[in-house]
Coordinates of C-alpha atoms in Angstrom, one line a residue:
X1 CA 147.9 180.2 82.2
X2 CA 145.9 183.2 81.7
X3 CA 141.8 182.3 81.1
X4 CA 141.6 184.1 77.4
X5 CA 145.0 181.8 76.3
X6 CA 142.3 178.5 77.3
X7 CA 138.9 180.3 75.4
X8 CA 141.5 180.8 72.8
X9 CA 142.7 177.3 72.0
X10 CA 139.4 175.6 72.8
X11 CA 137.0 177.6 72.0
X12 CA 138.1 179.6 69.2
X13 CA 138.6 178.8 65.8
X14 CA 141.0 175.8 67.1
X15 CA 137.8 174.0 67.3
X16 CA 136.5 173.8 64.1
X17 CA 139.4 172.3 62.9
X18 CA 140.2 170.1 65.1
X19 CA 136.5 168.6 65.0
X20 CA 136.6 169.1 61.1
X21 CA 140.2 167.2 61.1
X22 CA 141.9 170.3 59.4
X23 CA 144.4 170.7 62.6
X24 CA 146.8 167.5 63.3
X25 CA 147.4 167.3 66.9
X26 CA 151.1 168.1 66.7
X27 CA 149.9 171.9 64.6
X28 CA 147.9 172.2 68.0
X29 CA 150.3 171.4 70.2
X30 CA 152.7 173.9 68.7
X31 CA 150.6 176.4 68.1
X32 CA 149.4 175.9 72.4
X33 CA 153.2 176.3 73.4
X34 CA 153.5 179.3 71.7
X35 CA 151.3 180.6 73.5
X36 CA 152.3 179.5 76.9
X37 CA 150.6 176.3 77.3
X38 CA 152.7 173.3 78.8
X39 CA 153.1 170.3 76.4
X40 CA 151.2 168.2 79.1
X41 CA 147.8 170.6 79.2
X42 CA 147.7 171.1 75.1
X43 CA 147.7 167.6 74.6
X44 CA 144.8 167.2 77.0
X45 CA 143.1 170.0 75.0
X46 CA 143.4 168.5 72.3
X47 CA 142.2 165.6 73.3
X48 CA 138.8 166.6 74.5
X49 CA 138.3 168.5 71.1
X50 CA 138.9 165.6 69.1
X51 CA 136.7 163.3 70.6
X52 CA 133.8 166.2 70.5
X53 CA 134.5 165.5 66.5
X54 CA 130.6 164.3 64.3
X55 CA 130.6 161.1 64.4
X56 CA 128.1 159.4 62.3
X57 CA 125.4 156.9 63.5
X58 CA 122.3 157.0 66.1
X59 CA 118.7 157.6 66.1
X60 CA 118.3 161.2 67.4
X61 CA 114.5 162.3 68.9
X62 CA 113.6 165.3 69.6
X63 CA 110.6 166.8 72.0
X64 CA 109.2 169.7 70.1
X65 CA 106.8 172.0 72.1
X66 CA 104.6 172.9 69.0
X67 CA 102.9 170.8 66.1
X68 CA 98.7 170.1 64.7
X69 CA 97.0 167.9 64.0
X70 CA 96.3 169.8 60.1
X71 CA 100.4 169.8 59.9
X72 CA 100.8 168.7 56.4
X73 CA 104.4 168.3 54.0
X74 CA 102.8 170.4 51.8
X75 CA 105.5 173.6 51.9
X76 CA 103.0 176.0 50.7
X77 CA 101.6 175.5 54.5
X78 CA 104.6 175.3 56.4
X79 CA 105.4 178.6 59.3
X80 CA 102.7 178.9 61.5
X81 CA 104.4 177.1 64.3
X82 CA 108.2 175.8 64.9
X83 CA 107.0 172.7 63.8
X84 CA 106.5 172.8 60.5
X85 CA 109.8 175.1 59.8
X86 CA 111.6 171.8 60.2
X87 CA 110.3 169.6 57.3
X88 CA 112.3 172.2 55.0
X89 CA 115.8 171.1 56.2
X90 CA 114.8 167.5 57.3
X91 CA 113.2 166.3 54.1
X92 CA 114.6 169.1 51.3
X93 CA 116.8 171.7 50.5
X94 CA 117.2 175.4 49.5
X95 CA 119.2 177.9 47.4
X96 CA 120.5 179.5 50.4
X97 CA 120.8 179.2 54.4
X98 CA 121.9 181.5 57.0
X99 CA 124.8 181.0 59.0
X100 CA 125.4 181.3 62.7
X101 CA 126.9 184.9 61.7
X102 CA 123.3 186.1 60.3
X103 CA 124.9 185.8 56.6
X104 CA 123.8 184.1 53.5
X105 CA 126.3 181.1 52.2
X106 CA 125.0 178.6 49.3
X107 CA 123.7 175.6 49.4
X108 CA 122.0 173.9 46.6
X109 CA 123.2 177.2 44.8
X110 CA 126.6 176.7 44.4
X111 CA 126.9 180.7 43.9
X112 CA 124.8 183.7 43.4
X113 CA 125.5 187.2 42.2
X114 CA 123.1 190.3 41.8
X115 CA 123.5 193.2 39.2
X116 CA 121.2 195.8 38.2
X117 CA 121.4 197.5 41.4
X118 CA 120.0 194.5 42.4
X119 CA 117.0 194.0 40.5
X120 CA 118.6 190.6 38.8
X121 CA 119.5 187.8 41.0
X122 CA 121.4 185.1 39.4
X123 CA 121.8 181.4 40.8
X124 CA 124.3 179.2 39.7
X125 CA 123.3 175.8 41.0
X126 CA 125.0 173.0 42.2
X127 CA 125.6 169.8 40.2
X128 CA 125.0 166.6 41.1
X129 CA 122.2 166.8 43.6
X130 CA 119.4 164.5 43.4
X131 CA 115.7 164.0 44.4
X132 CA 114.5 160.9 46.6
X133 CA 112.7 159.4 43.3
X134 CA 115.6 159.6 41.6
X135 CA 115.2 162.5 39.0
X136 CA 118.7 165.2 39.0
X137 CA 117.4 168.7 40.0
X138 CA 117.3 171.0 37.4
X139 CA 116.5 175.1 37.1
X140 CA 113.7 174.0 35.8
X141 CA 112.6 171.9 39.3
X142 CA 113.7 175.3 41.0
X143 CA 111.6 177.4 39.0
X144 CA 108.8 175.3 40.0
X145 CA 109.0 175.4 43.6
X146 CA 109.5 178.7 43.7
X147 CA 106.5 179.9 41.5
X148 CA 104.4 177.2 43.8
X149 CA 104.6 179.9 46.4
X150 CA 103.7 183.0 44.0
X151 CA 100.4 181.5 42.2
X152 CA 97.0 183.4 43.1
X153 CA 95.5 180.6 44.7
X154 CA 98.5 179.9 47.2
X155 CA 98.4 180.2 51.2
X156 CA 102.0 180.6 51.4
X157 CA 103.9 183.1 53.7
X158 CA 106.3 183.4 51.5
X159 CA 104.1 184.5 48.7
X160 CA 104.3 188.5 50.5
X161 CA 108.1 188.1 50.1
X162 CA 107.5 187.1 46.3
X163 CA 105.2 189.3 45.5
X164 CA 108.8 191.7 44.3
X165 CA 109.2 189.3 41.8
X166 CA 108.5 190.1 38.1
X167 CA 109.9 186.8 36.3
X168 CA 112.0 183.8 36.9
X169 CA 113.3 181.7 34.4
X170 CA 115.4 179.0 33.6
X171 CA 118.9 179.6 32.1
X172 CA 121.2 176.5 31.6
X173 CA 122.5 175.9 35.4
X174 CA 121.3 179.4 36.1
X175 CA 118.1 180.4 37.6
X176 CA 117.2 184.2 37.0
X177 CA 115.0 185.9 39.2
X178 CA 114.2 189.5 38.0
X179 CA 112.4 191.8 40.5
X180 CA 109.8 194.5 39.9
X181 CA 112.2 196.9 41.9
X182 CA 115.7 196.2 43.4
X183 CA 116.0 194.3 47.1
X184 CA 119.4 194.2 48.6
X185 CA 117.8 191.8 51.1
X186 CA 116.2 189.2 48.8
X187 CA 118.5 186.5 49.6
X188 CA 116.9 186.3 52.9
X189 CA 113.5 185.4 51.5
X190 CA 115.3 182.8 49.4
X191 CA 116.7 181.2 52.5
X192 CA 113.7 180.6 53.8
X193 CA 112.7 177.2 54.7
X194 CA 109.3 177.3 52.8
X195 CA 111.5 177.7 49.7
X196 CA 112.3 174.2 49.9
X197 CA 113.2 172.3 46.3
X198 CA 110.9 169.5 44.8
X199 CA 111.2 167.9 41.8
X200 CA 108.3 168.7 39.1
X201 CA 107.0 167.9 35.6
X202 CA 105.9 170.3 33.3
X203 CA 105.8 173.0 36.2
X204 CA 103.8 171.0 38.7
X205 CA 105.5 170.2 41.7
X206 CA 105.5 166.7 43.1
X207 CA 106.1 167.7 47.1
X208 CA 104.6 163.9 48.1
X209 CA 107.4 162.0 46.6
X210 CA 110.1 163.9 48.6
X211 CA 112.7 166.4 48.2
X212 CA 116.6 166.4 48.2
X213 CA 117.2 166.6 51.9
X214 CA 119.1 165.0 54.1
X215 CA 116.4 162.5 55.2
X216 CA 113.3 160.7 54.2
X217 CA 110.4 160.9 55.6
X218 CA 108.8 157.3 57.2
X219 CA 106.2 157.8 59.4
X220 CA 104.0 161.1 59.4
X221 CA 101.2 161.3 61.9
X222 CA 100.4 165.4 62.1
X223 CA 100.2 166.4 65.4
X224 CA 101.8 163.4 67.2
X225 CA 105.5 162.4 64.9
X226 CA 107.3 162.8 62.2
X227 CA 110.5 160.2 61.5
X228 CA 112.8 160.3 58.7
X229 CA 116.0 158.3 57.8
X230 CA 119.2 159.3 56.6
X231 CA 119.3 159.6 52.2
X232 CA 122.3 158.4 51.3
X233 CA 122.6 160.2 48.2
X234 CA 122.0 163.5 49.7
X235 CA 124.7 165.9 48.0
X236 CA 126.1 167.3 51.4
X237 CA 126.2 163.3 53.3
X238 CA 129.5 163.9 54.6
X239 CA 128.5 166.2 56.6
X240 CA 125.4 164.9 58.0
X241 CA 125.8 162.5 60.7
X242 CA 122.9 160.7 63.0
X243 CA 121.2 157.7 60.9
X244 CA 117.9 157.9 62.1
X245 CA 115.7 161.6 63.3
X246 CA 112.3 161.8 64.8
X247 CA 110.3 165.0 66.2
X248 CA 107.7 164.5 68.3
X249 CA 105.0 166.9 69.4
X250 CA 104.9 167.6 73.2
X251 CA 102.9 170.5 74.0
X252 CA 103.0 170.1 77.9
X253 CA 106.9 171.8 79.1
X254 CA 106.4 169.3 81.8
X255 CA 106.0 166.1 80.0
X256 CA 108.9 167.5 77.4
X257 CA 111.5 168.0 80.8
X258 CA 110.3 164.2 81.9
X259 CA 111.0 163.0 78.5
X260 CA 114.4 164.2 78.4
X261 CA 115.7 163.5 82.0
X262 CA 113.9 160.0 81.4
X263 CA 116.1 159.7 78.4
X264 CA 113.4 158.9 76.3
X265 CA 114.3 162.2 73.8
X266 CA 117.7 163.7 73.3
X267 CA 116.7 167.3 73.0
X268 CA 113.3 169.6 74.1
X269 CA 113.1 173.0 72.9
X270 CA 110.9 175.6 75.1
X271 CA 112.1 174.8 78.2
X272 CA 110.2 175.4 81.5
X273 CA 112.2 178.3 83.1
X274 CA 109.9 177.6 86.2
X275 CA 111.8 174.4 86.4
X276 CA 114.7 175.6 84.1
X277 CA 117.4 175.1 87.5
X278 CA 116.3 171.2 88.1
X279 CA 117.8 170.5 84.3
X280 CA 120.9 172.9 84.7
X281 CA 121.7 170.6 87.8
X282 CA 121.4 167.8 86.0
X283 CA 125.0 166.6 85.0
X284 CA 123.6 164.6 81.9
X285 CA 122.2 167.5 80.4
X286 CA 123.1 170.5 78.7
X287 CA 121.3 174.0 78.7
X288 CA 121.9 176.5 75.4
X289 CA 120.7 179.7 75.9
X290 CA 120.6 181.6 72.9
X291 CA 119.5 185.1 72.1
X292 CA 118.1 185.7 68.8
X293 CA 115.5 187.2 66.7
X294 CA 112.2 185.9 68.7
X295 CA 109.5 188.0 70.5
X296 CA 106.8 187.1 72.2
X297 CA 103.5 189.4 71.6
X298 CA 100.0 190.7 72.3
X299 CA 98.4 191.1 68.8
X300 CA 95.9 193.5 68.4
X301 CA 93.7 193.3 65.4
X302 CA 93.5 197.3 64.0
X303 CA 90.6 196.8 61.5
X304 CA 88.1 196.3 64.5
X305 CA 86.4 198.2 67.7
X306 CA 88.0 199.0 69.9
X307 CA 91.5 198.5 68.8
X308 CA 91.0 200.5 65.5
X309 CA 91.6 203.5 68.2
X310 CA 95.1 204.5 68.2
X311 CA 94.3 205.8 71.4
X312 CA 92.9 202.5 73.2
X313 CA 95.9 200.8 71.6
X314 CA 98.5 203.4 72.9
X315 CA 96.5 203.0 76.0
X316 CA 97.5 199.2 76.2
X317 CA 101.0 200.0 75.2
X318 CA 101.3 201.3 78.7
X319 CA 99.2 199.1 80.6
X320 CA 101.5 196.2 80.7
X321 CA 104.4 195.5 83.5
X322 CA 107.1 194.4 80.6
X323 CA 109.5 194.2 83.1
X324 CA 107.7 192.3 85.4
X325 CA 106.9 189.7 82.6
X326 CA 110.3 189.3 81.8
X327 CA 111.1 188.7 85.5
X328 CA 108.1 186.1 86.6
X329 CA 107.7 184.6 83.1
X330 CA 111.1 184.4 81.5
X331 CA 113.4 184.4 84.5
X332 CA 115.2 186.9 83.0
X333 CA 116.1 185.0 80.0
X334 CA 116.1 187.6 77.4
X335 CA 115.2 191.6 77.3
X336 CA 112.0 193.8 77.9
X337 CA 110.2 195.2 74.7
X338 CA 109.5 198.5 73.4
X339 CA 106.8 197.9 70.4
X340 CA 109.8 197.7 67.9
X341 CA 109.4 194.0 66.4
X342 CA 113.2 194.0 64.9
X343 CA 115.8 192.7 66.9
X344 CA 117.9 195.1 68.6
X345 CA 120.8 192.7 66.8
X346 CA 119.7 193.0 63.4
X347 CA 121.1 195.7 61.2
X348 CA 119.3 199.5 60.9
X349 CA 117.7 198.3 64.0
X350 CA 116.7 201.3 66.6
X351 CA 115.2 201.7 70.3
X352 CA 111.5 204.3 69.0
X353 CA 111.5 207.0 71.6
X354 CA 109.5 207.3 73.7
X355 CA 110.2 203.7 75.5
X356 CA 106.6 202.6 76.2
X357 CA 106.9 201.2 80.1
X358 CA 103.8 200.6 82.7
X359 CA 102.2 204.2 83.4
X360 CA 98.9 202.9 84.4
X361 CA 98.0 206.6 84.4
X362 CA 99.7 207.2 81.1
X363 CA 97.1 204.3 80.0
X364 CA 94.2 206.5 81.6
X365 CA 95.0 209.4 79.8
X366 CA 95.0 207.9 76.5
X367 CA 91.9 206.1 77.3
X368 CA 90.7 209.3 77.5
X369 CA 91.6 210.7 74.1
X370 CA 89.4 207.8 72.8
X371 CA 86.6 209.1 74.6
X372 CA 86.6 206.3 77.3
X373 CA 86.8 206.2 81.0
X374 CA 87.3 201.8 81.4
X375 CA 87.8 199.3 79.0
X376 CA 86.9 195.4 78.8
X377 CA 88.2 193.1 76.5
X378 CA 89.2 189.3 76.2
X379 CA 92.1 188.3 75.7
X380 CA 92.9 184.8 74.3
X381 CA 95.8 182.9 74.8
X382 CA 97.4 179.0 75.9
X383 CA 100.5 178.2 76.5
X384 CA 100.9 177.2 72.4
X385 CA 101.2 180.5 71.9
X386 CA 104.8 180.7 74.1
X387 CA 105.7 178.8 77.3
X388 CA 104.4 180.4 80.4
X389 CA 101.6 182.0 78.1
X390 CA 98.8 181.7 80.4
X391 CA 101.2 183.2 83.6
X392 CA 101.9 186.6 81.0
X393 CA 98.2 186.6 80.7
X394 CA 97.0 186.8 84.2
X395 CA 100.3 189.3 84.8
X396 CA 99.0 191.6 81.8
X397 CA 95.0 191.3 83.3
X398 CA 96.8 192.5 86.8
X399 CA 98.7 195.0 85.6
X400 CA 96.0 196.6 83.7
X401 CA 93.2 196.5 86.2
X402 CA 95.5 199.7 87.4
X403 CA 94.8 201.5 84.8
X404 CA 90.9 200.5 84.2
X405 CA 91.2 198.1 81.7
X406 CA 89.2 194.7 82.6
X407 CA 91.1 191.9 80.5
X408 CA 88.9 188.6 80.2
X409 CA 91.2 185.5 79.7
X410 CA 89.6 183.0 77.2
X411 CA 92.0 180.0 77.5
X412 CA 92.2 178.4 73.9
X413 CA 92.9 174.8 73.2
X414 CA 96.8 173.9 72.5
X415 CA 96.0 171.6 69.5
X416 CA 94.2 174.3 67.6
X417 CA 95.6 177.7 69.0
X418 CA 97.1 178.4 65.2
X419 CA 93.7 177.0 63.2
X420 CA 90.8 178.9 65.3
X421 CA 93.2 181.8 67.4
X422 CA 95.9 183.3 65.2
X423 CA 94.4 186.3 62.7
X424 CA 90.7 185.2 63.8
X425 CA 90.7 186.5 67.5
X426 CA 90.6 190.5 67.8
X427 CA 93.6 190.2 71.1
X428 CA 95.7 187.3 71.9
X429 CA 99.4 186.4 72.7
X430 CA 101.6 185.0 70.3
X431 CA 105.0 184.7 69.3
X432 CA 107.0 186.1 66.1
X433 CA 110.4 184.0 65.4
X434 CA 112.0 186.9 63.8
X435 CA 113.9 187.4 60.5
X436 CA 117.6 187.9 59.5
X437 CA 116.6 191.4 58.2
X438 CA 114.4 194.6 58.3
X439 CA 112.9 194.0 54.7
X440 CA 111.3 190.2 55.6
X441 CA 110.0 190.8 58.1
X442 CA 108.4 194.2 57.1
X443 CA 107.1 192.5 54.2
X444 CA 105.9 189.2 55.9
X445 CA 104.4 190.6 58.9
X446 CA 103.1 194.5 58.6
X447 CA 102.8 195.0 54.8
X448 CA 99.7 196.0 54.3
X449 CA 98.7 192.8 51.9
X450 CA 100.7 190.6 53.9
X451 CA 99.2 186.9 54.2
X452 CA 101.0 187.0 57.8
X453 CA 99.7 190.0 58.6
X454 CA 98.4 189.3 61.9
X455 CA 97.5 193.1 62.9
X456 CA 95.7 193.9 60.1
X457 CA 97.6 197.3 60.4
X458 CA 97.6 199.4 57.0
X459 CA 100.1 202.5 57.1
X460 CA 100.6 204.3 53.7
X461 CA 103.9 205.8 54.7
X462 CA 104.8 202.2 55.7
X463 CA 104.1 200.6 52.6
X464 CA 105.5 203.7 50.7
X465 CA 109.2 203.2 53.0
X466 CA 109.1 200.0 52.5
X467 CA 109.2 199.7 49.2
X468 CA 111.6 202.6 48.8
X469 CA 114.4 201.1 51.4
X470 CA 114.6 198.0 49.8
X471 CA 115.8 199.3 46.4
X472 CA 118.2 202.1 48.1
X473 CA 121.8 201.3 47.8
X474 CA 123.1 204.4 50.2
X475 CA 124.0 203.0 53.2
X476 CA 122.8 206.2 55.2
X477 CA 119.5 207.0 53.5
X478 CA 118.5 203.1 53.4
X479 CA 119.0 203.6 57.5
X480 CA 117.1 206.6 57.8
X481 CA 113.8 204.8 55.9
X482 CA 114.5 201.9 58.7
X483 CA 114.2 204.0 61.4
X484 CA 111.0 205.9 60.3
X485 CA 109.2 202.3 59.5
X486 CA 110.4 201.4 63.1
X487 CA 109.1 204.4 64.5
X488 CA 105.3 204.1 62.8
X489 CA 105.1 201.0 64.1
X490 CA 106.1 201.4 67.5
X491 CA 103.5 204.5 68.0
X492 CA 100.6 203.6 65.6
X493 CA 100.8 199.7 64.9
X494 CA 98.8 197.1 67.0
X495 CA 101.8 194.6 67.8
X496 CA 102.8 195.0 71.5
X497 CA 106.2 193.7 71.7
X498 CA 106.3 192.3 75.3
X499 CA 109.8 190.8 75.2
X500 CA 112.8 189.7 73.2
X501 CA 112.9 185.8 74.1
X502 CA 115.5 183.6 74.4
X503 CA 116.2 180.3 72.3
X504 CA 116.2 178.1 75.5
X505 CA 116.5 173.9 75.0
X506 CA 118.2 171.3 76.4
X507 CA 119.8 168.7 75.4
X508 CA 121.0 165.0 76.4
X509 CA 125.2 165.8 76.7
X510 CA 125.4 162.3 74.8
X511 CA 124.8 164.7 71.5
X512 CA 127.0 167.3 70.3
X513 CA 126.8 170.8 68.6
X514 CA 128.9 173.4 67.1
X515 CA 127.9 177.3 67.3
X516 CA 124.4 177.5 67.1
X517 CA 122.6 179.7 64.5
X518 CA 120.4 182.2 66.2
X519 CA 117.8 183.4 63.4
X520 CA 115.6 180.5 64.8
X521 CA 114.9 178.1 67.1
X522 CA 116.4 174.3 66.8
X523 CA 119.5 175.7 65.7
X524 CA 118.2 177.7 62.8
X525 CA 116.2 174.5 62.3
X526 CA 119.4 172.8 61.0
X527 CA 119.8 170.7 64.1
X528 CA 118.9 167.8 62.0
X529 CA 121.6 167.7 59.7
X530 CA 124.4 169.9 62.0
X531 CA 123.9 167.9 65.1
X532 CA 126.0 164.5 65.7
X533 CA 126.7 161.8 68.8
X534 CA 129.7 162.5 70.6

């Protein structure tokens, strides 16, 4: 039988519905003959699918490769590591998600339309769903947790996405949101895990008594655990399966490898591609290798000497052996970068010309132009920043030295990297997870008054294109704003996009997964509630 008649039937649409119980064996077996399967093989097929249906029950753990010790549940301080992104879809809910096709379905919206040219978002929201102290949600509860992340005094990231808004306001089962200018986008900024829903009182939201996720939180210890048990009442429980959930902080890849082939976790994210080959031959465990929206990074900080040179920071742009990073510290798991922090994936994305590769006498040259003949400079970094971290550094120091630079490695402390490192130290190494689209990302990362705007960068034209492409409704002239952002950014801005990482975890082939979202790590950071025992 020929190999695409097999991917078809068992790895197609076929399963869904067999796992979901919305294809009886005998449609399957019909539908296999007609294609040429024997009798004897579809049954067999169908089978194995079956059996790979969620089932409900067991206590799942996780080994997560991030977390700190100032971790809180408090969502207006949830992104700046993996870590936190979790507690939105382990202990609450929000309007929207993102599926594993980069699109926007509803969740505890029930529906959402936009008019306007698309200055009025409208959510209809869904009945029935309730918070873990009991109270019904309301718009009321919605409006509250959204303006949480909008007040003056917040430390959000999601408060730069919000800053569009002009009103939102309660409306029956509705919940309006009228923007300051039209964003064909704003859904995305809706999905966002920090937009979690509490319940509140009088417009103050209570975050400490839980929200209306699939779990419940029972032991917190920031830095070290978080455990949670199923809720019951949670208005999607059909479709939630393990009992009991638990994500534990692991910083060392080692340690997270032992834990897993030691059985004591189920799952480890940031795998060790050093040691990536030892789990692949291990027949109890399962490697997913996804590519998504991540990058790893060398932030510069524009708004101080030296880097407030466009020269010196051109001049770095060039100094770094991207392909050689990609080789020694990725293993080839994922693609070089070219200073363009949107996915090549991600719609009105483009490859800036010129591509910026190691010319160690390009570097020299624009040294030059900023009226230098070396450079020195530290460089911070740990391996909290990305796996294999402190290996890019020492890569990046080598490949420099060729073109007169003198990189100082300051090796940071793992516990704190994202407290003391992250938007205090001039250069480091980081990582950006990436956004579903151009617009949220702009806006959360190189927007001028951007809370996440680790660069510091401050382009007029930027923030003028910005702005503009998000209210355009041609297709065509939407694109062409795109690419000119894209291209500023690549030749003027200080993030140096060293590589396009993939999502690579393991996992214990006791549990079982459908397609796996790609927008983030952990399965879009649904795992919790999408995962199951087979």
């Amino acid at each position: 039988m020929p190999r695409a008649t097999l991917e078809y039937l068992s790895l197609g649409w076929t399963r869904r519905h067999i796992r979901s119980g919305r294809m009886s064996r005998r449609e399957f077996v019909q539908l296999a003959l007609a294609t040429g399967v024997t009798a004897v093989m579809a049954e067999d097929l169908f089978v194995a699918e079956a059996r790979a249906a969620p089932k409900a029950g067991g206590s799942f753990k996780a080994a997560i490769g991030q977390g700190a010790s100032t971790d809180s549940l408090d969502p207006t301080t949830w992104g700046t590591n993996f870590y936190t992104s979790e507690f939105g879809t382990l202990i609450s809910d929000q309007l929207l998600n993102i599926d594993q096709k980069n699109a926007l379905v509803p969740r505890l919206a029930e529906s959402f339309t936009t008019e306007s040219g698309a200055t009025k978002w409208v959510f209809k929201l869904r009945k029935g769903v309730t918070f873990l102290n009991g109270k019904t949600m309301t718009a009321d509860d919605v409006v509250a947790s959204i303006n949480m992340h909008r007040g003056p005094d917040t430390k959000s990231g999601s408060k730069a996405g919000l800053q569009i808004v002009d009103d939102i306001k309660a409306d029956g089962d509705n919940v309006i949101f009228t923007l300051k200018s039209g964003s064909a986008d704003f859904g995305y900024e809706v999905a966002s895990y920090r937009l979690s829903i509490f319940p509140s009182k009088d417009g103050v939201v209570d975050w400490q008594s839980g929200g209306c996720g699939a779990f419940k939180v029972t032991t917190f210890d920031p830095g070290v655990t978080i455990q949670a048990t199923r809720n019951t009442d949670y208005w999607d429980a059909a479709n939630v399966y393990f009992d009991e959930v638990e994500a534990l902080v692991v910083s060392d890849p080692v340690a997270r490898s032992n834990a897993l082939v030691s059985n004591a976790v189920h799952y480890i994210d940031r795998c060790d591609l050093k040691t990536i080959g030892l789990l692949q031959a291990n027949p109890d465990i399962e490697i997913d290798n996804v590519t998504g929206f991540s990058h790893l990074v060398a932030t510069i900080n524009t708004a101080i000497a030296p880097f407030d040179n466009p020269n010196v920071r051109m001049a770095l742009k060039y100094a770094f052996d991207r392909e050689e990073l990609l080789k020694k510290v990725l293993l080839g798991f994922g693609t070089v970068g070219n200073d363009n922090p949107f996915a090549p994936t991600i719609k009105y994305a483009i490859d800036p010309e010129p591509r910026h590769r190691f010319d160690p006498a390009k570097a020299k040259e624009y040294l030059a132009k900023a009226g230098l003949d070396s450079l020195k400079i530290d460089l911070s970094t740990s391996d909290a920043a990305f796996a294999g971290a402190l290996d890019a550094a020492q890569l990046m120091k080598a490949s420099a030295a060729q073109a007169g630079i003198e990189i100082n490695i300051v090796s940071e402390a793992a516990d704190s990297y994202w407290d003391v490192v992250w938007m205090k130290k001039p250069f480091m190494l980081s990582y950006w997870g990436g956004r579903s689209a151009i617009d949220t990302m702009a806006t959360q990362a190189y927007a001028a008054d951007a809370a996440w705007n680790d660069t510091f960068w401050k382009h007029p034209r930027f923030n003028e294109l910005l702005v503009a492409a998000r209210a355009e409704t041609d297709e065509a002239k939407r694109g062409a704003m795109y690419a000119e952002m894209q291209q500023l950014l690549h030749d003027d801005g200080g993030q140096i996009v060293l590589a396009f990482n993939n999502y690579v975890t393991a996992h214990s082939k006791a549990v079982a997964h459908g397609d796996l979202n790609s927008n983030l790590d952990h399965d879009g950071s649904y795992m919790w509630r999408r995962w199951w025992f087979a």
